[in-house]
Amino acid sequence: MKPLLFLLLSLVSLSAFAQDYDSDRTTLANFLKRMYNQTQFEGVKIVEDYDNQYFISVLTLDKSKYKTNSAMMRVAQVKALRQASEFVNGGQITSDLVIRTVESKDSTGAVSVSEETIDHIRSVSFVQGMELLVNFTSPKAESTEVFIFIRQIKGEKEK
């Protein structure tokens, strides 16, 4: 009987800790949704609560422009990362274009030239860790989806 009671109490305590993280995120998501619904905005912001600081990127997309939901989600993710990167880096993205020419002979002795282009794009920033917090339909336009991406930049342990 005692081992069963111990197991039951252990499971209850573990489930209580597991719900804490999700409830904090849900509370934050609901707060940001209310904030957006009160005054619509797009772009990058720093948001603080009692214990944490968050870097958010908010954007809207027209649902009718995308055939699938996954395509719309991917575009939202790329746009959010771009917004955040421009904010953090001031738009400093470097790009190198490398063009390689290769000359080869076939068995008949004919010479063929092939060209290979490689484009290296570099953006050094911390925005790659951003994740989707919430997405919802805009209350003012049913055809518009609002996306809020987030990254915690300062928490209780870091203060």
mmCIF file with all atom_site columns, C-alpha atoms in Angstrom:
data_model
loop_
_atom_site.group_PDB
_atom_site.id
_atom_site.type_symbol
_atom_site.label_atom_id
_atom_site.label_alt_id
_atom_site.label_comp_id
_atom_site.label_asym_id
_atom_site.label_entity_id
_atom_site.label_seq_id
_atom_site.pdbx_PDB_ins_code
_atom_site.Cartn_x
_atom_site.Cartn_y
_atom_site.Cartn_z
_atom_site.occupancy
_atom_site.B_iso_or_equiv
_atom_site.pdbx_formal_charge
_atom_site.auth_seq_id
_atom_site.auth_comp_id
_atom_site.auth_asym_id
_atom_site.auth_atom_id
_atom_site.pdbx_PDB_model_num
ATOM 1   C CA . MET A 1 1   ? 0.000   0.000  0.000   1.00 0.00 ? 1   MET A CA 1
ATOM 2   C CA . LYS A 1 2   ? 2.819   2.434  0.875   1.00 0.00 ? 2   LYS A CA 1
ATOM 3   C CA . PRO A 1 3   ? 4.658   1.967  -2.447  1.00 0.00 ? 3   PRO A CA 1
ATOM 4   C CA . LEU A 1 4   ? 1.433   2.628  -4.340  1.00 0.00 ? 4   LEU A CA 1
ATOM 5   C CA . LEU A 1 5   ? 0.770   5.775  -2.321  1.00 0.00 ? 5   LEU A CA 1
ATOM 6   C CA . PHE A 1 6   ? 4.367   6.935  -2.874  1.00 0.00 ? 6   PHE A CA 1
ATOM 7   C CA . LEU A 1 7   ? 4.033   6.362  -6.650  1.00 0.00 ? 7   LEU A CA 1
ATOM 8   C CA . LEU A 1 8   ? 0.738   8.241  -6.779  1.00 0.00 ? 8   LEU A CA 1
ATOM 9   C CA . LEU A 1 9   ? 2.164   11.230 -4.877  1.00 0.00 ? 9   LEU A CA 1
ATOM 10  C CA . SER A 1 10  ? 5.248   11.260 -7.119  1.00 0.00 ? 10  SER A CA 1
ATOM 11  C CA . LEU A 1 11  ? 3.140   11.369 -10.269 1.00 0.00 ? 11  LEU A CA 1
ATOM 12  C CA . VAL A 1 12  ? 0.970   14.173 -8.899  1.00 0.00 ? 12  VAL A CA 1
ATOM 13  C CA . SER A 1 13  ? 4.016   16.285 -8.015  1.00 0.00 ? 13  SER A CA 1
ATOM 14  C CA . LEU A 1 14  ? 5.600   15.702 -11.450 1.00 0.00 ? 14  LEU A CA 1
ATOM 15  C CA . SER A 1 15  ? 2.415   16.690 -13.265 1.00 0.00 ? 15  SER A CA 1
ATOM 16  C CA . ALA A 1 16  ? 2.215   19.894 -11.215 1.00 0.00 ? 16  ALA A CA 1
ATOM 17  C CA . PHE A 1 17  ? 5.704   20.917 -12.383 1.00 0.00 ? 17  PHE A CA 1
ATOM 18  C CA . ALA A 1 18  ? 4.930   19.980 -15.991 1.00 0.00 ? 18  ALA A CA 1
ATOM 19  C CA . GLN A 1 19  ? 1.889   22.252 -16.077 1.00 0.00 ? 19  GLN A CA 1
ATOM 20  C CA . ASP A 1 20  ? 3.753   25.274 -14.735 1.00 0.00 ? 20  ASP A CA 1
ATOM 21  C CA . TYR A 1 21  ? 5.733   25.989 -17.917 1.00 0.00 ? 21  TYR A CA 1
ATOM 22  C CA . ASP A 1 22  ? 2.691   25.675 -20.161 1.00 0.00 ? 22  ASP A CA 1
ATOM 23  C CA . SER A 1 23  ? 0.520   27.825 -17.918 1.00 0.00 ? 23  SER A CA 1
ATOM 24  C CA . ASP A 1 24  ? 3.157   30.602 -17.955 1.00 0.00 ? 24  ASP A CA 1
ATOM 25  C CA . ARG A 1 25  ? 3.312   30.474 -21.747 1.00 0.00 ? 25  ARG A CA 1
ATOM 26  C CA . THR A 1 26  ? -0.481  30.424 -22.022 1.00 0.00 ? 26  THR A CA 1
ATOM 27  C CA . THR A 1 27  ? -0.758  33.431 -19.708 1.00 0.00 ? 27  THR A CA 1
ATOM 28  C CA . LEU A 1 28  ? 1.856   35.304 -21.748 1.00 0.00 ? 28  LEU A CA 1
ATOM 29  C CA . ALA A 1 29  ? 0.152   34.359 -25.035 1.00 0.00 ? 29  ALA A CA 1
ATOM 30  C CA . ASN A 1 30  ? -3.227  35.576 -23.742 1.00 0.00 ? 30  ASN A CA 1
ATOM 31  C CA . PHE A 1 31  ? -1.666  38.834 -22.517 1.00 0.00 ? 31  PHE A CA 1
ATOM 32  C CA . LEU A 1 32  ? -0.030  39.481 -25.900 1.00 0.00 ? 32  LEU A CA 1
ATOM 33  C CA . LYS A 1 33  ? -3.263  38.646 -27.747 1.00 0.00 ? 33  LYS A CA 1
ATOM 34  C CA . ARG A 1 34  ? -5.183  41.140 -25.584 1.00 0.00 ? 34  ARG A CA 1
ATOM 35  C CA . MET A 1 35  ? -2.453  43.729 -26.145 1.00 0.00 ? 35  MET A CA 1
ATOM 36  C CA . TYR A 1 36  ? -2.629  43.178 -29.918 1.00 0.00 ? 36  TYR A CA 1
ATOM 37  C CA . ASN A 1 37  ? -6.443  43.271 -30.000 1.00 0.00 ? 37  ASN A CA 1
ATOM 38  C CA . GLN A 1 38  ? -6.456  46.549 -28.079 1.00 0.00 ? 38  GLN A CA 1
ATOM 39  C CA . THR A 1 39  ? -3.852  48.274 -30.276 1.00 0.00 ? 39  THR A CA 1
ATOM 40  C CA . GLN A 1 40  ? -2.825  46.397 -33.405 1.00 0.00 ? 40  GLN A CA 1
ATOM 41  C CA . PHE A 1 41  ? 0.891   46.520 -34.127 1.00 0.00 ? 41  PHE A CA 1
ATOM 42  C CA . GLU A 1 42  ? 3.557   44.715 -36.104 1.00 0.00 ? 42  GLU A CA 1
ATOM 43  C CA . GLY A 1 43  ? 7.283   44.477 -35.680 1.00 0.00 ? 43  GLY A CA 1
ATOM 44  C CA . VAL A 1 44  ? 9.684   43.732 -32.867 1.00 0.00 ? 44  VAL A CA 1
ATOM 45  C CA . LYS A 1 45  ? 9.222   44.582 -29.198 1.00 0.00 ? 45  LYS A CA 1
ATOM 46  C CA . ILE A 1 46  ? 10.752  43.803 -25.828 1.00 0.00 ? 46  ILE A CA 1
ATOM 47  C CA . VAL A 1 47  ? 8.087   42.702 -23.333 1.00 0.00 ? 47  VAL A CA 1
ATOM 48  C CA . GLU A 1 48  ? 8.657   42.253 -19.602 1.00 0.00 ? 48  GLU A CA 1
ATOM 49  C CA . ASP A 1 49  ? 6.701   40.501 -16.901 1.00 0.00 ? 49  ASP A CA 1
ATOM 50  C CA . TYR A 1 50  ? 7.599   40.257 -13.229 1.00 0.00 ? 50  TYR A CA 1
ATOM 51  C CA . ASP A 1 51  ? 10.415  37.744 -13.671 1.00 0.00 ? 51  ASP A CA 1
ATOM 52  C CA . ASN A 1 52  ? 11.330  37.618 -17.378 1.00 0.00 ? 52  ASN A CA 1
ATOM 53  C CA . GLN A 1 53  ? 12.123  39.680 -20.436 1.00 0.00 ? 53  GLN A CA 1
ATOM 54  C CA . TYR A 1 54  ? 11.005  38.519 -23.880 1.00 0.00 ? 54  TYR A CA 1
ATOM 55  C CA . PHE A 1 55  ? 11.933  39.529 -27.403 1.00 0.00 ? 55  PHE A CA 1
ATOM 56  C CA . ILE A 1 56  ? 8.828   39.252 -29.613 1.00 0.00 ? 56  ILE A CA 1
ATOM 57  C CA . SER A 1 57  ? 8.231   39.554 -33.333 1.00 0.00 ? 57  SER A CA 1
ATOM 58  C CA . VAL A 1 58  ? 4.645   40.180 -34.447 1.00 0.00 ? 58  VAL A CA 1
ATOM 59  C CA . LEU A 1 59  ? 3.452   39.939 -38.039 1.00 0.00 ? 59  LEU A CA 1
ATOM 60  C CA . THR A 1 60  ? 0.275   39.413 -40.038 1.00 0.00 ? 60  THR A CA 1
ATOM 61  C CA . LEU A 1 61  ? -0.312  37.423 -43.206 1.00 0.00 ? 61  LEU A CA 1
ATOM 62  C CA . ASP A 1 62  ? -3.243  37.311 -45.599 1.00 0.00 ? 62  ASP A CA 1
ATOM 63  C CA . LYS A 1 63  ? -4.605  33.740 -45.464 1.00 0.00 ? 63  LYS A CA 1
ATOM 64  C CA . SER A 1 64  ? -5.884  33.830 -49.053 1.00 0.00 ? 64  SER A CA 1
ATOM 65  C CA . LYS A 1 65  ? -2.357  34.098 -50.481 1.00 0.00 ? 65  LYS A CA 1
ATOM 66  C CA . TYR A 1 66  ? -1.307  30.638 -49.250 1.00 0.00 ? 66  TYR A CA 1
ATOM 67  C CA . LYS A 1 67  ? -2.536  27.305 -50.550 1.00 0.00 ? 67  LYS A CA 1
ATOM 68  C CA . THR A 1 68  ? -1.575  25.343 -47.449 1.00 0.00 ? 68  THR A CA 1
ATOM 69  C CA . ASN A 1 69  ? -1.317  26.129 -43.778 1.00 0.00 ? 69  ASN A CA 1
ATOM 70  C CA . SER A 1 70  ? 2.241   24.777 -43.648 1.00 0.00 ? 70  SER A CA 1
ATOM 71  C CA . ALA A 1 71  ? 3.333   27.219 -46.385 1.00 0.00 ? 71  ALA A CA 1
ATOM 72  C CA . MET A 1 72  ? 1.835   30.111 -44.431 1.00 0.00 ? 72  MET A CA 1
ATOM 73  C CA . MET A 1 73  ? 3.568   28.939 -41.239 1.00 0.00 ? 73  MET A CA 1
ATOM 74  C CA . ARG A 1 74  ? 6.942   28.716 -43.011 1.00 0.00 ? 74  ARG A CA 1
ATOM 75  C CA . VAL A 1 75  ? 6.573   32.204 -44.508 1.00 0.00 ? 75  VAL A CA 1
ATOM 76  C CA . ALA A 1 76  ? 5.618   33.565 -41.078 1.00 0.00 ? 76  ALA A CA 1
ATOM 77  C CA . GLN A 1 77  ? 8.687   31.980 -39.511 1.00 0.00 ? 77  GLN A CA 1
ATOM 78  C CA . VAL A 1 78  ? 11.043  33.411 -42.137 1.00 0.00 ? 78  VAL A CA 1
ATOM 79  C CA . LYS A 1 79  ? 9.486   36.884 -41.900 1.00 0.00 ? 79  LYS A CA 1
ATOM 80  C CA . ALA A 1 80  ? 9.670   36.866 -38.098 1.00 0.00 ? 80  ALA A CA 1
ATOM 81  C CA . LEU A 1 81  ? 13.342  35.888 -38.185 1.00 0.00 ? 81  LEU A CA 1
ATOM 82  C CA . ARG A 1 82  ? 14.033  38.596 -40.751 1.00 0.00 ? 82  ARG A CA 1
ATOM 83  C CA . GLN A 1 83  ? 12.257  41.238 -38.645 1.00 0.00 ? 83  GLN A CA 1
ATOM 84  C CA . ALA A 1 84  ? 14.170  40.205 -35.554 1.00 0.00 ? 84  ALA A CA 1
ATOM 85  C CA . SER A 1 85  ? 17.487  40.047 -37.386 1.00 0.00 ? 85  SER A CA 1
ATOM 86  C CA . GLU A 1 86  ? 17.014  43.529 -38.849 1.00 0.00 ? 86  GLU A CA 1
ATOM 87  C CA . PHE A 1 87  ? 16.204  44.844 -35.386 1.00 0.00 ? 87  PHE A CA 1
ATOM 88  C CA . VAL A 1 88  ? 19.202  43.201 -33.717 1.00 0.00 ? 88  VAL A CA 1
ATOM 89  C CA . ASN A 1 89  ? 21.771  43.556 -36.493 1.00 0.00 ? 89  ASN A CA 1
ATOM 90  C CA . GLY A 1 90  ? 20.485  46.714 -38.154 1.00 0.00 ? 90  GLY A CA 1
ATOM 91  C CA . GLY A 1 91  ? 20.029  44.766 -41.371 1.00 0.00 ? 91  GLY A CA 1
ATOM 92  C CA . GLN A 1 92  ? 23.685  43.718 -41.491 1.00 0.00 ? 92  GLN A CA 1
ATOM 93  C CA . ILE A 1 93  ? 23.583  40.548 -43.556 1.00 0.00 ? 93  ILE A CA 1
ATOM 94  C CA . THR A 1 94  ? 26.650  39.613 -45.610 1.00 0.00 ? 94  THR A CA 1
ATOM 95  C CA . SER A 1 95  ? 26.571  37.722 -48.869 1.00 0.00 ? 95  SER A CA 1
ATOM 96  C CA . ASP A 1 96  ? 29.336  36.233 -51.020 1.00 0.00 ? 96  ASP A CA 1
ATOM 97  C CA . LEU A 1 97  ? 28.808  34.952 -54.543 1.00 0.00 ? 97  LEU A CA 1
ATOM 98  C CA . VAL A 1 98  ? 31.372  32.392 -55.729 1.00 0.00 ? 98  VAL A CA 1
ATOM 99  C CA . ILE A 1 99  ? 31.459  31.462 -59.426 1.00 0.00 ? 99  ILE A CA 1
ATOM 100 C CA . ARG A 1 100 ? 33.543  28.435 -60.344 1.00 0.00 ? 100 ARG A CA 1
ATOM 101 C CA . THR A 1 101 ? 34.322  27.519 -63.944 1.00 0.00 ? 101 THR A CA 1
ATOM 102 C CA . VAL A 1 102 ? 35.294  23.927 -64.722 1.00 0.00 ? 102 VAL A CA 1
ATOM 103 C CA . GLU A 1 103 ? 36.744  22.862 -68.072 1.00 0.00 ? 103 GLU A CA 1
ATOM 104 C CA . SER A 1 104 ? 36.535  19.203 -69.057 1.00 0.00 ? 104 SER A CA 1
ATOM 105 C CA . LYS A 1 105 ? 37.284  17.067 -72.142 1.00 0.00 ? 105 LYS A CA 1
ATOM 106 C CA . ASP A 1 106 ? 35.190  14.137 -73.220 1.00 0.00 ? 106 ASP A CA 1
ATOM 107 C CA . SER A 1 107 ? 36.435  10.992 -75.028 1.00 0.00 ? 107 SER A CA 1
ATOM 108 C CA . THR A 1 108 ? 36.281  12.682 -78.459 1.00 0.00 ? 108 THR A CA 1
ATOM 109 C CA . GLY A 1 109 ? 38.491  15.543 -77.292 1.00 0.00 ? 109 GLY A CA 1
ATOM 110 C CA . ALA A 1 110 ? 35.712  18.141 -77.255 1.00 0.00 ? 110 ALA A CA 1
ATOM 111 C CA . VAL A 1 111 ? 36.070  20.710 -74.504 1.00 0.00 ? 111 VAL A CA 1
ATOM 112 C CA . SER A 1 112 ? 33.054  21.666 -72.420 1.00 0.00 ? 112 SER A CA 1
ATOM 113 C CA . VAL A 1 113 ? 32.888  24.426 -69.869 1.00 0.00 ? 113 VAL A CA 1
ATOM 114 C CA . SER A 1 114 ? 30.527  24.340 -66.932 1.00 0.00 ? 114 SER A CA 1
ATOM 115 C CA . GLU A 1 115 ? 29.821  27.070 -64.427 1.00 0.00 ? 115 GLU A CA 1
ATOM 116 C CA . GLU A 1 116 ? 28.853  26.590 -60.797 1.00 0.00 ? 116 GLU A CA 1
ATOM 117 C CA . THR A 1 117 ? 27.591  29.433 -58.625 1.00 0.00 ? 117 THR A CA 1
ATOM 118 C CA . ILE A 1 118 ? 27.443  29.281 -54.852 1.00 0.00 ? 118 ILE A CA 1
ATOM 119 C CA . ASP A 1 119 ? 25.786  31.994 -52.780 1.00 0.00 ? 119 ASP A CA 1
ATOM 120 C CA . HIS A 1 120 ? 26.825  32.194 -49.112 1.00 0.00 ? 120 HIS A CA 1
ATOM 121 C CA . ILE A 1 121 ? 24.507  34.302 -46.930 1.00 0.00 ? 121 ILE A CA 1
ATOM 122 C CA . ARG A 1 122 ? 25.544  35.003 -43.348 1.00 0.00 ? 122 ARG A CA 1
ATOM 123 C CA . SER A 1 123 ? 23.617  36.608 -40.542 1.00 0.00 ? 123 SER A CA 1
ATOM 124 C CA . VAL A 1 124 ? 25.125  36.365 -37.085 1.00 0.00 ? 124 VAL A CA 1
ATOM 125 C CA . SER A 1 125 ? 22.517  36.849 -34.393 1.00 0.00 ? 125 SER A CA 1
ATOM 126 C CA . PHE A 1 126 ? 20.593  35.146 -31.650 1.00 0.00 ? 126 PHE A CA 1
ATOM 127 C CA . VAL A 1 127 ? 17.236  35.215 -33.437 1.00 0.00 ? 127 VAL A CA 1
ATOM 128 C CA . GLN A 1 128 ? 17.472  31.621 -34.629 1.00 0.00 ? 128 GLN A CA 1
ATOM 129 C CA . GLY A 1 129 ? 16.164  30.537 -31.223 1.00 0.00 ? 129 GLY A CA 1
ATOM 130 C CA . MET A 1 130 ? 12.821  32.282 -31.724 1.00 0.00 ? 130 MET A CA 1
ATOM 131 C CA . GLU A 1 131 ? 9.746   30.085 -31.621 1.00 0.00 ? 131 GLU A CA 1
ATOM 132 C CA . LEU A 1 132 ? 6.075   30.517 -32.364 1.00 0.00 ? 132 LEU A CA 1
ATOM 133 C CA . LEU A 1 133 ? 4.196   31.422 -29.201 1.00 0.00 ? 133 LEU A CA 1
ATOM 134 C CA . VAL A 1 134 ? 0.718   31.864 -30.660 1.00 0.00 ? 134 VAL A CA 1
ATOM 135 C CA . ASN A 1 135 ? -1.111  32.496 -33.889 1.00 0.00 ? 135 ASN A CA 1
ATOM 136 C CA . PHE A 1 136 ? -4.730  33.614 -34.216 1.00 0.00 ? 136 PHE A CA 1
ATOM 137 C CA . THR A 1 137 ? -7.182  35.209 -36.609 1.00 0.00 ? 137 THR A CA 1
ATOM 138 C CA . SER A 1 138 ? -7.253  38.981 -36.399 1.00 0.00 ? 138 SER A CA 1
ATOM 139 C CA . PRO A 1 139 ? -10.494 40.199 -34.806 1.00 0.00 ? 139 PRO A CA 1
ATOM 140 C CA . LYS A 1 140 ? -10.734 43.092 -37.290 1.00 0.00 ? 140 LYS A CA 1
ATOM 141 C CA . ALA A 1 141 ? -10.073 41.086 -40.472 1.00 0.00 ? 141 ALA A CA 1
ATOM 142 C CA . GLU A 1 142 ? -11.121 37.433 -40.730 1.00 0.00 ? 142 GLU A CA 1
ATOM 143 C CA . SER A 1 143 ? -8.772  36.875 -43.685 1.00 0.00 ? 143 SER A CA 1
ATOM 144 C CA . THR A 1 144 ? -5.702  37.902 -41.674 1.00 0.00 ? 144 THR A CA 1
ATOM 145 C CA . GLU A 1 145 ? -3.668  35.600 -39.421 1.00 0.00 ? 145 GLU A CA 1
ATOM 146 C CA . VAL A 1 146 ? -1.538  37.130 -36.655 1.00 0.00 ? 146 VAL A CA 1
ATOM 147 C CA . PHE A 1 147 ? 1.693   35.409 -35.595 1.00 0.00 ? 147 PHE A CA 1
ATOM 148 C CA . ILE A 1 148 ? 3.669   36.139 -32.428 1.00 0.00 ? 148 ILE A CA 1
ATOM 149 C CA . PHE A 1 149 ? 7.163   34.662 -32.222 1.00 0.00 ? 149 PHE A CA 1
ATOM 150 C CA . ILE A 1 150 ? 9.133   34.860 -29.005 1.00 0.00 ? 150 ILE A CA 1
ATOM 151 C CA . ARG A 1 151 ? 12.487  34.338 -27.359 1.00 0.00 ? 151 ARG A CA 1
ATOM 152 C CA . GLN A 1 152 ? 13.214  34.753 -23.675 1.00 0.00 ? 152 GLN A CA 1
ATOM 153 C CA . ILE A 1 153 ? 16.193  37.066 -23.285 1.00 0.00 ? 153 ILE A CA 1
ATOM 154 C CA . LYS A 1 154 ? 16.328  37.478 -19.527 1.00 0.00 ? 154 LYS A CA 1
ATOM 155 C CA . GLY A 1 155 ? 14.869  35.251 -16.852 1.00 0.00 ? 155 GLY A CA 1
ATOM 156 C CA . GLU A 1 156 ? 14.909  34.737 -13.108 1.00 0.00 ? 156 GLU A CA 1
ATOM 157 C CA . LYS A 1 157 ? 18.117  32.685 -13.192 1.00 0.00 ? 157 LYS A CA 1
ATOM 158 C CA . GLU A 1 158 ? 19.976  35.227 -15.331 1.00 0.00 ? 158 GLU A CA 1
ATOM 159 C CA . LYS A 1 159 ? 19.294  38.350 -13.220 1.00 0.00 ? 159 LYS A CA 1
#
